Coordinates of C-alpha atoms and ligand atoms in Angstrom, one line a residue:
M876 CA 82.9 70.3 154.7
G877 CA 84.6 68.8 151.7
E878 CA 83.0 68.1 148.4
R879 CA 83.7 65.5 145.7
I880 CA 85.6 66.3 142.6
D881 CA 83.5 65.7 139.5
F882 CA 84.2 65.3 135.8
R883 CA 81.8 66.7 133.3
D884 CA 82.0 67.2 129.5
G885 CA 85.7 66.2 129.6
R886 CA 86.6 68.6 132.3
W887 CA 87.4 68.4 136.0
V888 CA 85.0 70.2 138.2
V889 CA 87.0 71.0 141.4
P890 CA 85.3 72.5 144.4
D891 CA 87.3 74.8 146.8
H892 CA 87.4 72.1 149.4
P893 CA 87.9 68.9 147.4
I894 CA 88.0 65.5 149.2
I895 CA 91.1 63.7 148.1
P896 CA 91.7 60.0 149.2
F897 CA 95.3 59.1 150.0
I898 CA 97.1 55.9 150.8
E899 CA 100.1 56.7 152.9
G900 CA 102.0 53.6 151.8
D901 CA 104.3 51.1 153.5
G902 CA 107.9 51.3 154.8
T903 CA 108.9 54.9 154.6
G904 CA 105.5 55.8 153.1
P905 CA 104.2 57.3 156.3
D906 CA 107.4 59.5 156.7
I907 CA 107.2 60.9 153.2
W908 CA 103.4 61.2 153.2
R909 CA 103.4 63.2 156.5
A910 CA 105.9 65.6 155.0
A911 CA 104.1 65.8 151.7
R912 CA 100.7 66.5 153.3
R913 CA 102.3 69.3 155.4
V914 CA 103.7 70.9 152.2
F915 CA 100.4 70.5 150.3
D916 CA 98.3 72.1 153.1
A917 CA 100.8 74.9 153.7
V918 CA 101.2 75.8 150.0
V919 CA 97.5 75.7 149.3
E920 CA 96.9 78.0 152.4
Q921 CA 99.7 80.3 151.2
V922 CA 98.5 80.5 147.6
A923 CA 94.7 80.6 148.2
R924 CA 94.8 82.4 151.6
G925 CA 92.1 80.2 153.2
K926 CA 89.8 80.2 150.2
R927 CA 90.8 76.6 149.2
R928 CA 91.6 73.7 151.4
I929 CA 91.9 70.0 150.9
E930 CA 89.9 67.5 152.9
W931 CA 92.2 64.4 153.0
L932 CA 90.5 61.0 153.3
E933 CA 92.7 58.1 154.2
V934 CA 92.0 54.8 152.4
L935 CA 93.8 51.6 153.3
A936 CA 96.0 49.4 151.1
G937 CA 99.1 47.3 151.6
E938 CA 100.5 46.3 155.0
K939 CA 98.2 48.7 157.0
A940 CA 95.1 47.2 155.3
F941 CA 96.4 43.7 155.9
K942 CA 97.0 44.3 159.6
Q943 CA 93.6 46.0 160.1
L944 CA 91.4 44.1 157.7
G945 CA 93.2 41.0 156.7
T946 CA 93.3 42.0 153.0
W947 CA 96.0 43.8 151.1
L948 CA 93.5 45.6 148.9
P949 CA 90.1 46.2 150.3
E950 CA 87.2 46.6 147.9
A951 CA 86.3 49.7 149.9
T952 CA 89.5 51.4 148.9
L953 CA 88.8 50.9 145.2
D954 CA 85.2 52.1 145.7
T955 CA 86.3 55.2 147.5
I956 CA 88.9 56.1 144.9
R957 CA 86.3 55.5 142.1
T958 CA 83.8 57.7 143.9
H959 CA 86.2 60.6 144.5
R960 CA 88.0 60.2 141.1
V961 CA 91.4 61.6 142.1
A962 CA 93.8 60.0 144.7
I963 CA 97.4 60.1 145.7
K964 CA 99.5 57.2 147.1
G965 CA 102.8 56.4 148.7
P966 CA 104.8 53.3 147.8
L967 CA 103.4 49.9 148.7
T968 CA 105.2 46.7 149.5
T969 CA 104.7 44.0 146.9
P970 CA 104.2 41.0 149.0
V971 CA 106.5 38.1 148.0
G972 CA 104.7 34.8 147.3
G973 CA 102.2 36.0 144.7
G974 CA 98.5 35.6 144.6
I975 CA 97.9 39.2 145.5
R976 CA 96.7 41.6 143.0
S977 CA 98.9 44.7 142.7
L978 CA 97.0 47.9 143.6
N979 CA 98.4 49.6 140.6
V980 CA 97.2 46.9 138.2
A981 CA 93.8 46.8 140.0
L982 CA 93.4 50.6 139.8
R983 CA 94.5 50.7 136.2
Q984 CA 91.9 48.1 135.3
V985 CA 89.1 49.3 137.4
L986 CA 89.5 53.0 136.5
D987 CA 91.0 52.5 133.0
L988 CA 94.0 54.7 133.8
Y989 CA 95.4 54.5 130.3
A990 CA 98.1 57.3 130.5
C991 CA 101.1 57.0 132.7
I992 CA 102.5 60.5 132.9
R993 CA 106.0 61.2 134.0
P994 CA 107.4 64.7 133.9
V995 CA 111.2 64.8 133.9
R996 CA 113.1 68.1 134.6
Y997 CA 116.2 69.2 136.3
F998 CA 116.4 70.9 139.7
E999 CA 119.5 73.1 140.0
G1000 CA 122.1 71.6 142.3
V1001 CA 121.0 68.0 142.0
P1002 CA 124.0 65.8 141.1
S1003 CA 123.6 64.5 137.5
P1004 CA 125.8 62.6 135.1
M1005 CA 125.2 65.1 132.3
R1006 CA 127.1 68.3 131.5
E1007 CA 123.9 70.3 130.9
P1008 CA 121.1 68.4 132.6
Q1009 CA 118.9 71.5 132.6
K1010 CA 118.4 71.1 128.9
L1011 CA 116.1 68.1 129.5
D1012 CA 112.5 69.1 130.3
V1013 CA 110.1 66.6 129.0
V1014 CA 106.7 65.1 130.0
I1015 CA 106.4 61.5 129.0
F1016 CA 102.9 60.1 128.2
R1017 CA 103.2 56.3 128.3
E1018 CA 100.3 54.1 127.2
N1019 CA 99.5 52.1 130.2
I1020 CA 97.2 49.2 129.2
E1021 CA 98.3 47.6 125.9
D1022 CA 101.5 46.4 124.2
V1023 CA 103.6 43.6 125.6
Y1024 CA 102.3 44.5 129.1
S1025 CA 98.8 43.3 128.4
G1026 CA 99.5 40.0 130.2
V1027 CA 98.9 37.6 127.3
E1028 CA 102.1 35.5 127.7
Y1029 CA 102.7 31.8 127.8
K1030 CA 105.5 29.8 129.3
A1031 CA 107.9 27.9 127.1
G1032 CA 106.6 24.3 126.5
S1033 CA 103.2 25.1 127.9
P1034 CA 100.2 23.7 126.0
E1035 CA 99.1 27.3 125.3
A1036 CA 102.4 28.3 123.9
D1037 CA 102.6 25.2 121.8
Q1038 CA 99.1 25.6 120.5
V1039 CA 99.7 29.3 119.5
I1040 CA 102.9 28.2 117.7
A1041 CA 101.2 25.4 115.9
F1042 CA 98.3 27.7 114.9
L1043 CA 100.6 30.4 113.5
T1044 CA 102.9 27.9 111.8
E1045 CA 100.1 25.9 110.2
R1046 CA 97.8 28.8 109.3
F1047 CA 100.2 31.6 108.4
G1048 CA 103.5 29.8 107.7
A1049 CA 105.1 31.7 110.6
K1050 CA 108.6 30.5 111.6
I1051 CA 108.8 30.0 115.3
R1052 CA 111.3 27.7 117.1
P1053 CA 109.3 24.9 118.7
G1054 CA 109.2 25.2 122.5
S1055 CA 109.5 29.0 122.5
A1056 CA 107.8 31.1 125.1
I1057 CA 105.2 33.3 123.5
G1058 CA 104.1 36.9 124.3
I1059 CA 101.5 38.8 122.5
K1060 CA 101.7 42.5 121.6
P1061 CA 98.3 44.0 121.0
M1062 CA 98.1 47.7 120.1
S1063 CA 94.9 49.3 119.0
K1064 CA 94.0 52.4 117.1
F1065 CA 91.6 53.3 120.0
G1066 CA 94.2 52.8 122.7
S1067 CA 97.0 54.6 120.8
Q1068 CA 94.9 57.6 119.8
R1069 CA 93.4 58.3 123.2
L1070 CA 96.9 58.4 124.6
V1071 CA 98.1 60.7 121.9
V1072 CA 95.1 62.9 122.4
K1073 CA 96.0 63.3 126.1
A1074 CA 99.5 64.2 125.2
I1075 CA 98.4 66.8 122.6
E1076 CA 95.8 68.3 125.0
Y1077 CA 98.5 68.6 127.6
A1078 CA 100.9 70.3 125.2
L1079 CA 98.2 72.8 124.2
R1080 CA 97.2 73.5 127.8
A1081 CA 100.8 73.8 129.1
G1082 CA 102.1 75.8 126.1
R1083 CA 104.6 73.2 125.1
R1084 CA 106.0 73.3 121.6
S1085 CA 106.1 69.7 120.4
V1086 CA 104.7 66.2 120.8
T1087 CA 107.0 63.4 119.7
L1088 CA 105.6 59.9 118.9
V1089 CA 108.3 57.3 119.9
H1090 CA 107.9 54.0 118.1
K1091 CA 109.9 51.1 116.6
G1092 CA 107.8 51.1 113.5
N1093 CA 110.7 50.4 111.2
I1094 CA 110.7 46.8 112.5
M1095 CA 107.2 46.3 114.0
K1096 CA 105.3 47.9 111.2
F1097 CA 101.7 47.2 112.3
T1098 CA 101.9 47.6 116.0
E1099 CA 104.5 50.4 116.6
G1100 CA 104.1 51.6 113.0
G1101 CA 100.4 51.7 113.7
F1102 CA 101.0 53.9 116.7
R1103 CA 102.9 56.4 114.6
E1104 CA 100.3 56.5 111.9
W1105 CA 97.3 56.7 114.2
G1106 CA 99.1 59.4 116.2
Y1107 CA 99.6 61.6 113.2
E1108 CA 96.0 60.8 112.1
V1109 CA 94.4 61.9 115.3
A1110 CA 96.5 65.0 115.5
R1111 CA 95.4 66.0 112.0
E1112 CA 91.7 65.1 112.4
R1113 CA 91.1 66.4 116.0
F1114 CA 93.7 69.1 116.3
G1115 CA 94.4 70.1 112.6
D1116 CA 94.2 73.8 113.4
R1117 CA 96.4 73.7 116.4
T1118 CA 99.1 71.1 115.4
I1119 CA 101.5 70.8 112.4
P1120 CA 103.6 67.9 111.3
E1121 CA 107.3 68.5 111.6
A1122 CA 107.7 67.9 107.9
D1123 CA 105.4 70.9 107.2
A1124 CA 106.8 73.2 109.8
G1125 CA 110.1 73.6 108.0
V1126 CA 113.6 73.0 109.4
G1127 CA 114.3 75.1 112.4
K1128 CA 111.1 77.2 111.9
R1129 CA 108.4 77.3 114.5
E1130 CA 104.8 78.3 113.8
T1131 CA 104.3 80.2 116.9
D1132 CA 100.8 79.1 117.8
K1133 CA 101.0 75.4 116.7
V1134 CA 102.3 72.3 118.4
I1135 CA 104.8 70.5 116.2
M1136 CA 104.1 66.8 115.8
K1137 CA 107.3 64.7 115.4
D1138 CA 108.1 61.1 115.5
R1139 CA 111.3 59.3 116.3
I1140 CA 112.4 55.6 116.3
T1141 CA 112.9 54.4 119.8
D1142 CA 116.6 53.7 119.7
A1143 CA 117.3 57.0 118.0
M1144 CA 115.2 58.7 120.7
F1145 CA 117.4 57.4 123.5
A1146 CA 120.4 59.0 121.7
Q1147 CA 118.4 62.2 121.0
L1148 CA 117.5 62.7 124.7
V1149 CA 121.2 62.6 125.6
L1150 CA 122.5 64.6 122.7
R1151 CA 119.7 67.1 121.8
P1152 CA 117.4 67.1 124.8
E1153 CA 116.2 70.7 124.2
E1154 CA 114.4 69.6 121.0
Y1155 CA 111.9 67.5 122.9
S1156 CA 109.0 68.6 125.1
V1157 CA 106.1 66.2 125.3
I1158 CA 106.6 62.5 124.4
A1159 CA 103.9 60.0 123.6
A1160 CA 104.9 56.4 123.5
P1161 CA 103.6 52.9 123.6
N1162 CA 103.9 51.0 126.9
L1163 CA 107.3 49.4 126.6
N1164 CA 109.1 52.4 125.0
G1165 CA 107.6 54.7 127.6
D1166 CA 108.6 52.6 130.5
L1167 CA 112.2 52.4 129.3
L1168 CA 112.4 56.1 128.3
S1169 CA 111.0 57.3 131.6
D1170 CA 113.7 55.8 133.8
A1171 CA 116.5 56.7 131.4
A1172 CA 115.3 60.3 131.2
A1173 CA 115.0 60.5 135.0
A1174 CA 118.6 59.2 135.4
Q1175 CA 119.8 62.1 133.2
V1176 CA 118.5 64.7 135.6
G1177 CA 119.8 62.9 138.8
G1178 CA 117.8 59.7 139.3
L1179 CA 114.5 58.4 140.4
G1180 CA 114.5 60.0 143.9
L1181 CA 112.7 63.1 142.7
A1182 CA 110.7 61.6 139.8
P1183 CA 106.9 61.9 140.1
G1184 CA 104.2 60.0 138.3
G1185 CA 100.5 60.0 137.6
N1186 CA 98.2 57.4 136.1
V1187 CA 95.4 59.2 134.4
G1188 CA 92.2 58.1 132.6
D1189 CA 89.1 60.0 131.6
G1190 CA 87.8 61.5 134.8
Y1191 CA 90.0 59.4 137.1
A1192 CA 93.6 59.9 138.2
V1193 CA 96.0 58.4 140.8
F1194 CA 99.3 60.1 141.5
E1195 CA 102.2 58.3 143.2
A1196 CA 105.9 58.4 144.1
T1197 CA 107.8 56.3 141.5
H1198 CA 110.2 54.8 144.0
G1199 CA 109.6 51.9 146.4
T1200 CA 109.1 51.7 150.1
A1201 CA 112.8 51.9 151.1
P1202 CA 112.0 49.7 154.2
K1203 CA 115.3 49.9 155.9
Y1204 CA 114.7 53.6 156.7
A1205 CA 111.1 53.3 157.8
G1206 CA 110.1 55.5 160.7
Q1207 CA 113.5 57.3 160.8
D1208 CA 112.3 60.6 159.2
K1209 CA 115.2 60.3 156.8
V1210 CA 114.3 59.7 153.2
N1211 CA 113.5 62.2 150.5
P1212 CA 109.8 63.1 150.1
G1213 CA 110.5 64.9 146.8
S1214 CA 108.9 62.3 144.5
V1215 CA 105.5 62.2 146.3
I1216 CA 105.6 66.0 146.7
L1217 CA 106.1 66.5 143.0
S1218 CA 103.4 63.9 142.3
G1219 CA 101.1 66.1 144.3
A1220 CA 102.2 69.1 142.2
M1221 CA 101.2 67.1 139.1
M1222 CA 97.9 66.3 140.7
F1223 CA 97.2 70.0 141.3
E1224 CA 98.2 70.9 137.8
E1225 CA 95.9 68.2 136.4
L1226 CA 93.1 69.7 138.5
G1227 CA 93.8 73.2 137.3
W1228 CA 95.4 74.5 140.5
D1229 CA 98.4 75.6 138.5
D1230 CA 99.3 78.3 141.1
V1231 CA 99.7 75.6 143.8
A1232 CA 101.7 73.3 141.5
T1233 CA 104.1 76.2 140.5
A1234 CA 104.6 77.1 144.2
I1235 CA 105.5 73.6 145.1
G1236 CA 108.0 73.3 142.3
R1237 CA 109.5 76.6 143.3
G1238 CA 109.7 75.5 146.9
L1239 CA 111.5 72.3 146.1
G1240 CA 113.9 74.1 143.7
G1241 CA 114.6 76.6 146.5
A1242 CA 115.1 73.9 149.1
I1243 CA 117.7 72.1 146.9
R1244 CA 119.5 75.3 146.1
S1245 CA 119.7 76.1 149.8
R1246 CA 121.6 72.8 150.1
R1247 CA 119.6 71.7 153.1
V1248 CA 118.6 68.3 151.7
T1249 CA 117.9 64.7 152.7
Y1250 CA 120.7 62.2 153.0
D1251 CA 120.4 60.8 149.5
L1252 CA 121.1 64.2 147.9
A1253 CA 123.4 65.5 150.8
R1254 CA 125.9 62.7 150.3
L1255 CA 126.3 63.7 146.6
M1256 CA 126.3 67.5 147.0
P1257 CA 129.5 69.1 148.1
G1258 CA 128.8 71.5 151.0
A1259 CA 125.3 70.3 151.6
T1260 CA 123.7 69.9 155.1
E1261 CA 121.7 66.7 155.7
V1262 CA 118.3 67.4 157.1
S1263 CA 115.4 65.1 158.0
T1264 CA 112.3 64.4 155.9
S1265 CA 110.2 66.8 157.9
A1266 CA 112.9 69.5 158.0
F1267 CA 113.2 69.3 154.2
A1268 CA 109.5 69.7 154.0
E1269 CA 109.7 72.9 156.1
C1270 CA 112.5 74.1 153.8
I1271 CA 110.2 73.6 150.8
I1272 CA 107.4 75.5 152.4
E1273 CA 109.8 78.4 153.2
H1274 CA 110.9 78.6 149.5
A1275 CA 107.4 78.1 148.0
Ligands
NAD2521 P1 113.1 51.2 146.6 O1 112.8 52.3 145.6 O2 112.3 51.1 147.8 O3 114.7 51.4 147.0 C1 115.7 51.5 146.1 C2 116.9 52.3 146.7 O4 116.4 53.7 146.7 C3 117.2 52.0 148.1 O5 118.5 52.2 148.4 C4 116.3 53.0 148.9 O6 116.8 53.2 150.2 C5 116.4 54.2 148.0 N1 115.2 55.1 148.1 C6 114.0 54.8 147.7 N2 113.1 55.8 148.0 C7 113.9 56.7 148.5 C8 113.6 58.1 149.0 N3 112.4 58.6 148.9 N4 114.6 58.8 149.5 C9 115.9 58.3 149.5 N5 116.2 57.1 149.1 C10 115.2 56.3 148.6 O7 113.1 49.8 145.8 P2 113.2 48.3 146.3 O8 114.1 48.2 147.5 O9 113.4 47.5 145.1 O10 111.7 48.0 146.8 C11 111.3 48.0 148.1 C12 109.8 47.7 148.2 O11 109.1 48.7 147.4 C13 109.4 46.3 147.5 O12 108.4 45.7 148.2 C14 108.9 46.8 146.1 O13 108.0 45.8 145.6 C15 108.2 48.1 146.5 N6 108.0 49.0 145.3 C16 106.8 49.7 145.3 C17 106.6 50.6 144.3 C18 105.3 51.4 144.3 O14 104.4 51.1 145.1 N7 105.1 52.3 143.3 C19 107.6 50.9 143.3 C20 108.8 50.2 143.4 C21 109.0 49.2 144.5

């Protein structure tokens, strides 16, 4: 019998047989989920030799929920995920026509999943546009709630936009062209610091050498500049004995047991990740910067096909493939399950099953090196053999 995962005193309490809800997803979701589940179960069995096992619990969302229950996002799904705290999902169709709450947005709001975590690293053999793609190995912590994504935006010419413009012009002498569209960029000390805390805690736990705050504070002094200032402040106040600002660490020197706190301006950071990727390890960024950086970094190591993601709050986490449903290949056992499999590895790492996470990473690396890969990689890798989604999963298990 499975048991629920709990969260006490800021820590996950994970039983040996945790119940983990999953959403298989639409389109190719069932193909990749089937393969991923097979890998997770086999690797847990291999690593824990029967001592640990996952009790998977299906919850419905997307097309499957709509067909069975007439709703895209049943309340029961949100309730089950809230009760069990940790879940994993395949990609979901975003129905065209609007009026439907996106599951990701709903989960983010209901569970306050304020950190979007995207690890980016290279797997040997994957085609990349870079000469030395292996030098990039970063974990990006993107703030997930605030910034220009908070949804406070008004259409050009709308009464709301006009009133905001009138208010700012009359009260504060702001210069805004009449008829402009208006978007608001709220960024709080609370929201910024809890994200930076998560990034620092991860760096300490994973033995990573630096945390870089990425901001555009030279232009947006109070929002992005605030992020930088609040980030350094919380590092000093909460982790003063375990972190050190770059300025105090000395050029090229490394205090062996301390995490170095750096900051970079967003545009410079894009250049740095291309030119000096080895100098960055954990990145903490406001919502927009983090969104842009995540995809650019993923492209450097060979694209989004293998990029995993997790949305994490305090005591709640939902992991997911970062690509969409690839509907034209649905049911063909053809697409790459790597993204959802690596998202699972992230989930196990978050829960403290590092041995399982490491074995999954090793398995995927081995499968790619063996050049028996799904079509998306096979067509770009000279001498590779194309295999099905399920055969690729078996190959991962063999190499784990
Ligand atoms: P997509 O990611 O499904 O496809 C983009 C391209 O990548 C296509 O050529 C596709 O065949 C390929 N691709 C995607 N996943 C692949 C995999 N695992 N292996 C190999 N190739 C893969 O993006 P899209 O076509 O823009 O969107 C399709 C649907 O997915 C839409 O309904 C969209 O709203 C939804 N979507 C969902 C999520 C999510 O749930 N997280 C994310 C993005 C898009």
